[in-house]
Short mmCIF file of C-alpha atoms in Angstrom, two decimals:
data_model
loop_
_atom_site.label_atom_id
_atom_site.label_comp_id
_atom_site.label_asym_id
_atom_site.label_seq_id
_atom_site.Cartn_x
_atom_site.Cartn_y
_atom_site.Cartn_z
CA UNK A 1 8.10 34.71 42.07
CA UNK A 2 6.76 37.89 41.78
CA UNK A 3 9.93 39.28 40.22
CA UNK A 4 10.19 36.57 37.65
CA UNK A 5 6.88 36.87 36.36
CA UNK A 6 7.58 40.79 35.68
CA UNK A 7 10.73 40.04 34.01
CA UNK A 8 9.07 37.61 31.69
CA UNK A 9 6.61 40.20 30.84
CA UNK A 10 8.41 42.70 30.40
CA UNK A 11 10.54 40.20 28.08
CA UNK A 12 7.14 39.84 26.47
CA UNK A 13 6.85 43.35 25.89
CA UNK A 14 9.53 44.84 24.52
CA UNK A 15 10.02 41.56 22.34
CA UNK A 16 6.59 42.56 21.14
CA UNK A 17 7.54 46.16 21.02
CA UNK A 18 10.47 45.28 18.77
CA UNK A 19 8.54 43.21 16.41
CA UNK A 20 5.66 46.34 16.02
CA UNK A 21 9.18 48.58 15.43
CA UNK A 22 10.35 46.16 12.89
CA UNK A 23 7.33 46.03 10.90
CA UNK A 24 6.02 49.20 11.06
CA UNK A 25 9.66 51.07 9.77
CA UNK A 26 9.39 48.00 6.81
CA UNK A 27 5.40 48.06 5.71
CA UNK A 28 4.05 50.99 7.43
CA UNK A 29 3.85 53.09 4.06
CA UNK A 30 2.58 50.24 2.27
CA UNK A 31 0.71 47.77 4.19
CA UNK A 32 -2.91 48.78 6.55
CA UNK A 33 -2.77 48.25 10.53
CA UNK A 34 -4.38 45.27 9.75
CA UNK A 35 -2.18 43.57 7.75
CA UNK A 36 1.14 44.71 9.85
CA UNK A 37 -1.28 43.29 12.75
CA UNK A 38 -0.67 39.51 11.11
CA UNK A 39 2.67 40.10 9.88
CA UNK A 40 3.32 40.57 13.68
CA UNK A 41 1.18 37.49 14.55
CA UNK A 42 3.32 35.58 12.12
CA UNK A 43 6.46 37.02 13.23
CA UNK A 44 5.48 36.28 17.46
CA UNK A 45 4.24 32.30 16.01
CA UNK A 46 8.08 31.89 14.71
CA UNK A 47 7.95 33.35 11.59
CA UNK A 48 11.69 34.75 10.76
CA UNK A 49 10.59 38.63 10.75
CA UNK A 50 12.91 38.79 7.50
CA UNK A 51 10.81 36.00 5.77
CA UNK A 52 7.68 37.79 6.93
CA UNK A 53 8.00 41.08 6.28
CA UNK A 54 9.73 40.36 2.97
CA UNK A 55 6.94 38.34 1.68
CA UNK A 56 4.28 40.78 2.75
CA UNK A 57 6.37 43.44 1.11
CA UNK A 58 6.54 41.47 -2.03
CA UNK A 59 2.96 40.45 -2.38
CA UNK A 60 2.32 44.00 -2.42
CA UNK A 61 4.88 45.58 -4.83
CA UNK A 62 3.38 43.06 -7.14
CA UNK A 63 -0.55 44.61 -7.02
CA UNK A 64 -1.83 42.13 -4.08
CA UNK A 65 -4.93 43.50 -2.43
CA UNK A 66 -4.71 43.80 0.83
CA UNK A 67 -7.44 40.84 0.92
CA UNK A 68 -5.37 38.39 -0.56
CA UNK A 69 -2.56 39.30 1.10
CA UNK A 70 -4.25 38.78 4.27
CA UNK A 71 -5.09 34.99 3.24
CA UNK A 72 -1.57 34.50 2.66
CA UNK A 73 -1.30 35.34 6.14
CA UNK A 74 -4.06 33.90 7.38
CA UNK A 75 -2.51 30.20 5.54
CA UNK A 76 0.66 30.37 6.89
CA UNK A 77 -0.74 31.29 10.58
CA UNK A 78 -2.27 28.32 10.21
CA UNK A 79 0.27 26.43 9.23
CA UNK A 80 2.52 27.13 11.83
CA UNK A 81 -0.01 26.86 14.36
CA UNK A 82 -0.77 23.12 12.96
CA UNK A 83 2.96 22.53 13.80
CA UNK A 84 3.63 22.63 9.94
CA UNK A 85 6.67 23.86 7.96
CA UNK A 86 5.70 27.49 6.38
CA UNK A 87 8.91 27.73 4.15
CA UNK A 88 7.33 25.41 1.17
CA UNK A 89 4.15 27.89 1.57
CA UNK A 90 6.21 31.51 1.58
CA UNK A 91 8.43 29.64 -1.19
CA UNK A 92 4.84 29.09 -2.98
CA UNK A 93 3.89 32.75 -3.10
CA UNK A 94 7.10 33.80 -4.47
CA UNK A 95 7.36 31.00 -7.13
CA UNK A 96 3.46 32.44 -8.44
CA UNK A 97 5.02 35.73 -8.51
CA UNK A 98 8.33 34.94 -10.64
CA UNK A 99 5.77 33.10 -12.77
CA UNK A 100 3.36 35.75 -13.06
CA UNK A 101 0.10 33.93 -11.68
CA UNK A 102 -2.74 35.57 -10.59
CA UNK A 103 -3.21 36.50 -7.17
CA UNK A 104 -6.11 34.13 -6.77
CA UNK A 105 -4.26 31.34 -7.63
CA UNK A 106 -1.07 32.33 -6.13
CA UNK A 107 -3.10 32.39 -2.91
CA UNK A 108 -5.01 28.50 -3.87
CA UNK A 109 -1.62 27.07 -4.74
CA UNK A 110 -0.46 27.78 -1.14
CA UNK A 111 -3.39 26.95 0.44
CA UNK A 112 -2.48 23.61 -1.40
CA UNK A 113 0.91 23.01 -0.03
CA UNK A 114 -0.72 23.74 3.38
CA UNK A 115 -3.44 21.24 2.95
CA UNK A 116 -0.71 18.84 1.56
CA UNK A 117 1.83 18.66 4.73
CA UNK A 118 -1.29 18.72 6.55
CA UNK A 119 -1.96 15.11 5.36
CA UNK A 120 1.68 14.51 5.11
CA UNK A 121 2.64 14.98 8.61
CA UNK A 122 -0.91 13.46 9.92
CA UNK A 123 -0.06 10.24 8.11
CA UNK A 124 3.74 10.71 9.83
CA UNK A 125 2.37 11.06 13.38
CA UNK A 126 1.05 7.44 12.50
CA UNK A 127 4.81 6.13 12.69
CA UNK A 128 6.02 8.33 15.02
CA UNK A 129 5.52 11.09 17.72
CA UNK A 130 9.20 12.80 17.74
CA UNK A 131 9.11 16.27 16.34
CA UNK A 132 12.16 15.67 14.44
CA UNK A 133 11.10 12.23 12.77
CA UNK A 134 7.82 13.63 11.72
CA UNK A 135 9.75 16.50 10.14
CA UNK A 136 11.70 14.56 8.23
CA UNK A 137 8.94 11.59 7.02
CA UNK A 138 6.12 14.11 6.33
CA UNK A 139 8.23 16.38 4.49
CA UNK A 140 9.31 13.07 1.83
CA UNK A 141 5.26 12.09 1.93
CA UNK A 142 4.73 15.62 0.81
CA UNK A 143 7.43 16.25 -1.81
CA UNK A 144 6.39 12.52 -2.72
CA UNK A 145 2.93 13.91 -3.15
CA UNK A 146 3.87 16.99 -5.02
CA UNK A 147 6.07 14.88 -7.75
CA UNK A 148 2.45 12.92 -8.17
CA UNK A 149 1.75 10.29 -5.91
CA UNK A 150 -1.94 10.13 -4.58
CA UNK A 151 -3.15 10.22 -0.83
CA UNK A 152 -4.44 7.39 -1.67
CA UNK A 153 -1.25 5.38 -2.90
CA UNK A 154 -0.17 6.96 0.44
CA UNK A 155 -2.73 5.21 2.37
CA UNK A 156 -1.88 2.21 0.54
CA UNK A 157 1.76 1.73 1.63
CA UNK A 158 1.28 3.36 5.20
CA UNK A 159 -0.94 0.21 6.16
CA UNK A 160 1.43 -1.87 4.60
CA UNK A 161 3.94 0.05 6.11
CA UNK A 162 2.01 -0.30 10.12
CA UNK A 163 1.27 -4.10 9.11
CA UNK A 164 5.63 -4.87 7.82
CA UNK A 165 6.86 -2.98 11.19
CA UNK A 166 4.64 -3.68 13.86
CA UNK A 167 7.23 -6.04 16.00
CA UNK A 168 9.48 -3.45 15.59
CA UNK A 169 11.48 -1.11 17.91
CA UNK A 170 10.73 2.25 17.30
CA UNK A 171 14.18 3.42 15.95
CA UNK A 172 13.65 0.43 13.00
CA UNK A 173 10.12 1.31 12.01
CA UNK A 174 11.12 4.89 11.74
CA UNK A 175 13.67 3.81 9.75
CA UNK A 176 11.79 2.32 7.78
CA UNK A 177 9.26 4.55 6.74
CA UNK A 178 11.37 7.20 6.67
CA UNK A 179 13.65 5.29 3.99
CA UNK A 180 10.29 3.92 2.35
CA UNK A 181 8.51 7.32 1.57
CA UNK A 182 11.95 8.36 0.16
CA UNK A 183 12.35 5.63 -2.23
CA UNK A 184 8.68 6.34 -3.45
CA UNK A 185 9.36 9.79 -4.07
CA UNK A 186 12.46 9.18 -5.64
CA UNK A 187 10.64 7.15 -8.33
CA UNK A 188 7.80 9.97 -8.33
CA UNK A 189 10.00 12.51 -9.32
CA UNK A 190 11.69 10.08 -12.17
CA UNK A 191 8.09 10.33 -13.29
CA UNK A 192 6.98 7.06 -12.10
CA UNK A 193 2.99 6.41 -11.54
CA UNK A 194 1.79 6.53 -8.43
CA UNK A 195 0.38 3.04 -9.10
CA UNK A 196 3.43 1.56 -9.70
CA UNK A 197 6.02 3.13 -7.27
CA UNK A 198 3.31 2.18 -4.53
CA UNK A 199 3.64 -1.48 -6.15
CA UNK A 200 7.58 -1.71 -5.91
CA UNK A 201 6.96 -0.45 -2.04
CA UNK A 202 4.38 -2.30 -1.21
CA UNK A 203 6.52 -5.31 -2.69
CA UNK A 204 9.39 -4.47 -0.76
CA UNK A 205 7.76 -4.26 2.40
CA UNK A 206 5.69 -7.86 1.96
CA UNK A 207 9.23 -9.36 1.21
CA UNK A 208 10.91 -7.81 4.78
CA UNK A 209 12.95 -5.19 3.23
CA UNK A 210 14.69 -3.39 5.76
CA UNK A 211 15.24 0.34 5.67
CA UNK A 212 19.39 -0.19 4.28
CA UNK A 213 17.72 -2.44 1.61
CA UNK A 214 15.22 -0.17 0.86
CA UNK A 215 18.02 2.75 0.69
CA UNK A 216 19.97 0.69 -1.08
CA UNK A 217 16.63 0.08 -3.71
CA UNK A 218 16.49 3.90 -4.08
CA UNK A 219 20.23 3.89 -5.00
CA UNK A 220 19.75 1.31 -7.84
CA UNK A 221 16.62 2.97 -9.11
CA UNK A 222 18.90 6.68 -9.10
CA UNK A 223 21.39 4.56 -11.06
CA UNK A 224 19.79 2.54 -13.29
CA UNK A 225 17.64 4.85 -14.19
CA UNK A 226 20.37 6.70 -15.76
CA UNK A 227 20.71 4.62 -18.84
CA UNK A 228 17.20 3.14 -18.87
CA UNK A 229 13.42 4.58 -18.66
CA UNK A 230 12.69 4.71 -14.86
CA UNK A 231 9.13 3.18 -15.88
CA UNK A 232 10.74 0.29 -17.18
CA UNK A 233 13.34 0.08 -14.12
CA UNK A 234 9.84 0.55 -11.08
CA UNK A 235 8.41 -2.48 -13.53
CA UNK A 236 11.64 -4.19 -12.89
CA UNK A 237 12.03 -4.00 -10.05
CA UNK A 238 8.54 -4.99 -8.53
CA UNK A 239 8.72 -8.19 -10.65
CA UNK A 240 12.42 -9.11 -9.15
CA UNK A 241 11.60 -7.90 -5.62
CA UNK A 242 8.25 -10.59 -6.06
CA UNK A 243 10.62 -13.24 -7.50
CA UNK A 244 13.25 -12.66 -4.37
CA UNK A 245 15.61 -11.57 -6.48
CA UNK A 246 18.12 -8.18 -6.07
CA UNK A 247 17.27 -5.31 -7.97
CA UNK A 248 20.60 -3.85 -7.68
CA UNK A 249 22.11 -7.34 -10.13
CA UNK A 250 19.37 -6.16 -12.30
CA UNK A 251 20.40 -5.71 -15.69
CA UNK A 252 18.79 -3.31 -18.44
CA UNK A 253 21.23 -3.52 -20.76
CA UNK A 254 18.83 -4.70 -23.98
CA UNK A 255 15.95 -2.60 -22.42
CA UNK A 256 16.74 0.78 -22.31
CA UNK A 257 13.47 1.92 -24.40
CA UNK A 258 10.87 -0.61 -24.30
CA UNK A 259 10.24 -3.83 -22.55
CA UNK A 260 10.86 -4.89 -19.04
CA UNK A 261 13.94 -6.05 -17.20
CA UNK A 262 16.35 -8.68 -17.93
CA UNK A 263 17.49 -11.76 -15.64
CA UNK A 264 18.82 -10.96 -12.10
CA UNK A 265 20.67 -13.40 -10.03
CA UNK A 266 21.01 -13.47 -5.87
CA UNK A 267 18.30 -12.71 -3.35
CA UNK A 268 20.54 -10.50 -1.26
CA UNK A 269 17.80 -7.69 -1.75
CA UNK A 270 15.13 -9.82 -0.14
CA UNK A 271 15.01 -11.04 2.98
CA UNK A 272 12.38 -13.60 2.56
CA UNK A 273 9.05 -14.47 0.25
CA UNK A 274 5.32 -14.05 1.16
CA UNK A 275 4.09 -14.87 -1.90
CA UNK A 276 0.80 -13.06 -3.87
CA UNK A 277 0.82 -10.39 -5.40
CA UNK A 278 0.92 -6.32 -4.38
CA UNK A 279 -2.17 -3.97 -4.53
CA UNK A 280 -3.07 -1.55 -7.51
CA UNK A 281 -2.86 2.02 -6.40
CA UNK A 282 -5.82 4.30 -7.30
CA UNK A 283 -5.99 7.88 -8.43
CA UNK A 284 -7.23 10.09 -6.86
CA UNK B 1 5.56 6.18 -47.96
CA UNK B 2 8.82 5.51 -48.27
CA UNK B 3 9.61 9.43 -49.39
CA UNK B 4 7.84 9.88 -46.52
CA UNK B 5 9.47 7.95 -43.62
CA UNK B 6 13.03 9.99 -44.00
CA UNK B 7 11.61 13.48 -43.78
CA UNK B 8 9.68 12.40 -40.92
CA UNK B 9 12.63 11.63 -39.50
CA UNK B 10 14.11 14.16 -39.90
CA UNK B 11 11.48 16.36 -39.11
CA UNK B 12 11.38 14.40 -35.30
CA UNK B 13 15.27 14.93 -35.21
CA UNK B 14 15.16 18.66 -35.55
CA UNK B 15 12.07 18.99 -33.34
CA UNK B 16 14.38 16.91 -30.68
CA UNK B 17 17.07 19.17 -31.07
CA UNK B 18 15.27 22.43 -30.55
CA UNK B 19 15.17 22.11 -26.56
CA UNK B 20 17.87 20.80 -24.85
CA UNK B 21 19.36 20.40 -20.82
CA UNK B 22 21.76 19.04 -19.11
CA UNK B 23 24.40 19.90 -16.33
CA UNK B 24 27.64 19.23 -15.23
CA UNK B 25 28.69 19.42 -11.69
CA UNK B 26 32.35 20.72 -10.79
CA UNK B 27 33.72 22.19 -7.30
CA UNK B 28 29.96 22.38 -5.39
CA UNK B 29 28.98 24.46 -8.24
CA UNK B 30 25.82 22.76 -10.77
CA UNK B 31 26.20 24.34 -14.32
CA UNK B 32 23.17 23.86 -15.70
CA UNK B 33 22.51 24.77 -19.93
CA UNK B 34 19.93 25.17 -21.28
CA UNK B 35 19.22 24.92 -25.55
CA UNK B 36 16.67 27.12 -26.68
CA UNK B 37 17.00 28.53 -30.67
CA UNK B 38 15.65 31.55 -31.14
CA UNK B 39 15.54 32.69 -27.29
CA UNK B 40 16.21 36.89 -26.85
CA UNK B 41 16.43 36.60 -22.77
CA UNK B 42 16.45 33.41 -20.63
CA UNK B 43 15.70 34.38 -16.76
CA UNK B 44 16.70 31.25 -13.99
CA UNK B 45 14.65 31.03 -11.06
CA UNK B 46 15.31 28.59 -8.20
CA UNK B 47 13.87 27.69 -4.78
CA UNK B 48 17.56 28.72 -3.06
CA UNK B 49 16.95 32.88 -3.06
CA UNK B 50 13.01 32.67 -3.55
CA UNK B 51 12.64 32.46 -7.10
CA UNK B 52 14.70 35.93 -7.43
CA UNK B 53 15.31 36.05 -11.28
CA UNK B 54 18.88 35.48 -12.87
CA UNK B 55 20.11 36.34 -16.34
CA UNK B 56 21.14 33.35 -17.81
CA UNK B 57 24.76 34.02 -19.86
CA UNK B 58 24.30 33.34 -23.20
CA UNK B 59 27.86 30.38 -23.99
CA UNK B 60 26.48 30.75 -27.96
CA UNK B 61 24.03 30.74 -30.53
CA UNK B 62 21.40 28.62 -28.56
CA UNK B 63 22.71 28.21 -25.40
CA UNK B 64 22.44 29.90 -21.88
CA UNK B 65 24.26 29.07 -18.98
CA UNK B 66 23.58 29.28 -15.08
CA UNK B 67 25.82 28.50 -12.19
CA UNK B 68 24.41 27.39 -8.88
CA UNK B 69 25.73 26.61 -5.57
CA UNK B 70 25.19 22.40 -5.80
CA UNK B 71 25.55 21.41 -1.89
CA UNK B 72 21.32 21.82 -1.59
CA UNK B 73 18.13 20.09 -3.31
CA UNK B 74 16.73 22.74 -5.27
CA UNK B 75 13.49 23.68 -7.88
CA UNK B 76 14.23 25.47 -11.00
CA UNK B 77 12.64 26.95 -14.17
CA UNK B 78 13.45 29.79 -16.47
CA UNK B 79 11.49 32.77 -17.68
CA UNK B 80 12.43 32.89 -21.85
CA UNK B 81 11.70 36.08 -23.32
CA UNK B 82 8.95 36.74 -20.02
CA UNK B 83 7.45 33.02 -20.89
CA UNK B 84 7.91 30.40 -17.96
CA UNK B 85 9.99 27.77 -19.47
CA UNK B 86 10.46 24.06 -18.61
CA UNK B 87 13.44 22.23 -20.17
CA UNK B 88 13.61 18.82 -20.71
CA UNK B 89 14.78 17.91 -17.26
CA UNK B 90 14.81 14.39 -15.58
CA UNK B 91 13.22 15.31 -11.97
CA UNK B 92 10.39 17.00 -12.05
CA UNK B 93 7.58 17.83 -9.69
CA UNK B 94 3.99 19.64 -9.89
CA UNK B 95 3.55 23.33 -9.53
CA UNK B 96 0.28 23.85 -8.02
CA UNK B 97 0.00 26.64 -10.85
CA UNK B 98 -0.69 23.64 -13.58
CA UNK B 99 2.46 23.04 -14.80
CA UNK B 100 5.54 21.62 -13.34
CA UNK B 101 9.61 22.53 -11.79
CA UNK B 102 12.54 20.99 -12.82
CA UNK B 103 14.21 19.43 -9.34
CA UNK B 104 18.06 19.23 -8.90
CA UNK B 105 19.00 16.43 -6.00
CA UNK B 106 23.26 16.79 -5.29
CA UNK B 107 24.44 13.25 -6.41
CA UNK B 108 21.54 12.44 -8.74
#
């Protein structure tokens, strides 16, 4: 026992060693003790030392002060330590940079995307507690988020989401969500409200979609919304999903700019009717 | 009025055709153009290499091409003459900086 806990810190050690090497021969001309003291705490939390040590090294070629670029740090240590991805945050800082923002705001605008998978991956631990799963969900609920859907609207179709799936086996209801949040920010990112891709959701879900019809709903939107204005295709299809109809048979032929969708035949897209109507997201 | 509906017109025509984008997709590789009249330099920048800059190739009077590696979702804009630039593009998301990317999405 004795000899194994030795080995393992002596693993420790030099692993730490190395890191200290590796920073130090990168940053020591440029960066204080301080700073190469949380590029090695980001490095030992599971930071790739490339990613790290480039960053830092970028921040300050571009006129960072040393106080900012411990922030940066100090955001993505906490990321990482929340069990949150850090590669949307570095990403962030070197975006700002290509686009010339101030530091300030460089350093806000990550803080941000920290504070937005933070949300993300606390509403995906509602559906499910496998690492993997809540990768995957929170990571749609945030990019869903960052093409303009509100934590509210998120709210919204999460309850709906709990309320549609809760006979479910687990496998079905992750499923689910996972192919629900991608549909909504699908229609986000065609520049869909947040009101109304909550609406075509929230629709789906009260009439049983399952997660291959609500993949298959994405698909139509992606399509249809080649020809026609993806507002007019979400207000499409929220009206045919209430009336049982399929979205896919939806046609937009005569309503490309203005109006809303033409007749649809078949219910194969709905499994069954409810009746009422959906909720009205709010903005935040 | 009716001197003044045409040039109008017109006018909205030109104004259209004064920023265009659009891609075409061919052997994994996205080419993606971008119309800009009167553009010196146009810079691409994209969430694959951490928004390293790339000098766009200039196909002819007004407009720049980039190739791009199309197996991966990415986020794009350009720098034109050291001005971020957003064309026209059909995915988009928020910045954080107050202004928005251009997303490409394989299949989309």
């Amino acid at each position: 026992m004795k000899k194994i806990c030795f080995a393992g810190f002596a693993v420790l050690f030099c692993a730490s060693v190395a890191f200290g090497d590796e920073v130090d021969k990168a940053l020591s001309n440029i960066a204080t003790e301080q700073l190469r003291a949380s590029t090695r705490q980001m490095i030992r939390l599971g930071v790739k030392s490339d990613d790290a040590i480039g960053m830092t090294r970028v921040m300050l070629e571009n006129r960072f002060r040393q106080e900012n670029a411990l922030r940066a740090h100090e955001t993505i240590i906490r990321a990482k330590e929340e069990g949150l991805p850090v590669e949307p945050i570095m990403n962030k800082a070197h975006e700002g940079i290509a686009k010339r923002v101030k530091e300030e705001n460089i350093i806000q605008a990550m803080e941000t995307v920290r504070s937005r998978y933070a949300f993300a991956y606390e509403k995906a631990r509602e559906v499910t507690q496998d690492q993997a799963q809540i990768r995957r969900i929170g990571n749609h609920i945030a990019e869903g988020v960052t093409a303009g859907m509100t934590d509210s609207d998120i709210h919204r179709i999460m309850h709906q989401l709990k309320f549609r799936s809760r006979q479910m086996m687990s496998a079905q209801r992750i499923g689910l969500a996972t192919e629900t949040f991608r549909a909504v920010r699908e229609m986000a990112r065609f520049g869909v409200s947040s009101e109304l891709a909550t609406e075509v959701a929230y629709e789906a879900l009260r009439h049983q979609y399952s997660s291959d019809q609500m993949a298959r709903m994405r698909q139509a939107f992606i399509s249809h919304s080649r020809n026609t204005s993806p507002h007019i295709v979400a207000e499409g299809y929220s009206g045919a999903i209430q009336r049982g109809q399929n979205v896919k048979t939806l046609d937009f032929s005569s309503r490309r700019g203005v109006g809303k969708a033409g007749g649809a035949a078949g219910a194969a897209g709905s499994a069954g009717r409810t009746g009422g109507g959906g909720p009205r997201g709010g903005k935040r | 009025m009716k001197r003044i509906v045409p040039g109008v017109v017109i006018l909205l025509a030109l104004v259209a055709g004064c920023a265009g984008h659009y891609q075409k997709v061919k052997d994994g590789v996205v080419y993606l153009y971008v119309t800009k009249p009167g553009a010196q330099d146009i810079y691409f920048a994209s969430s694959i290499d951490g928004y390293e800059l790339h000098k766009a190739k200039k196909i002819d009077e007004n407009t720049w091409e980039v190739a791009v590696p199309a197996y991966a979702e990415f986020r794009y804009f350009y720098i034109a003459d050291g001005v971020v630039y957003l064309p026209p593009c059909r995915l988009r998301e928020r910045d954080d900086f107050g202004s928005e990317n251009c997303i490409f999405i394989p299949g989309v």
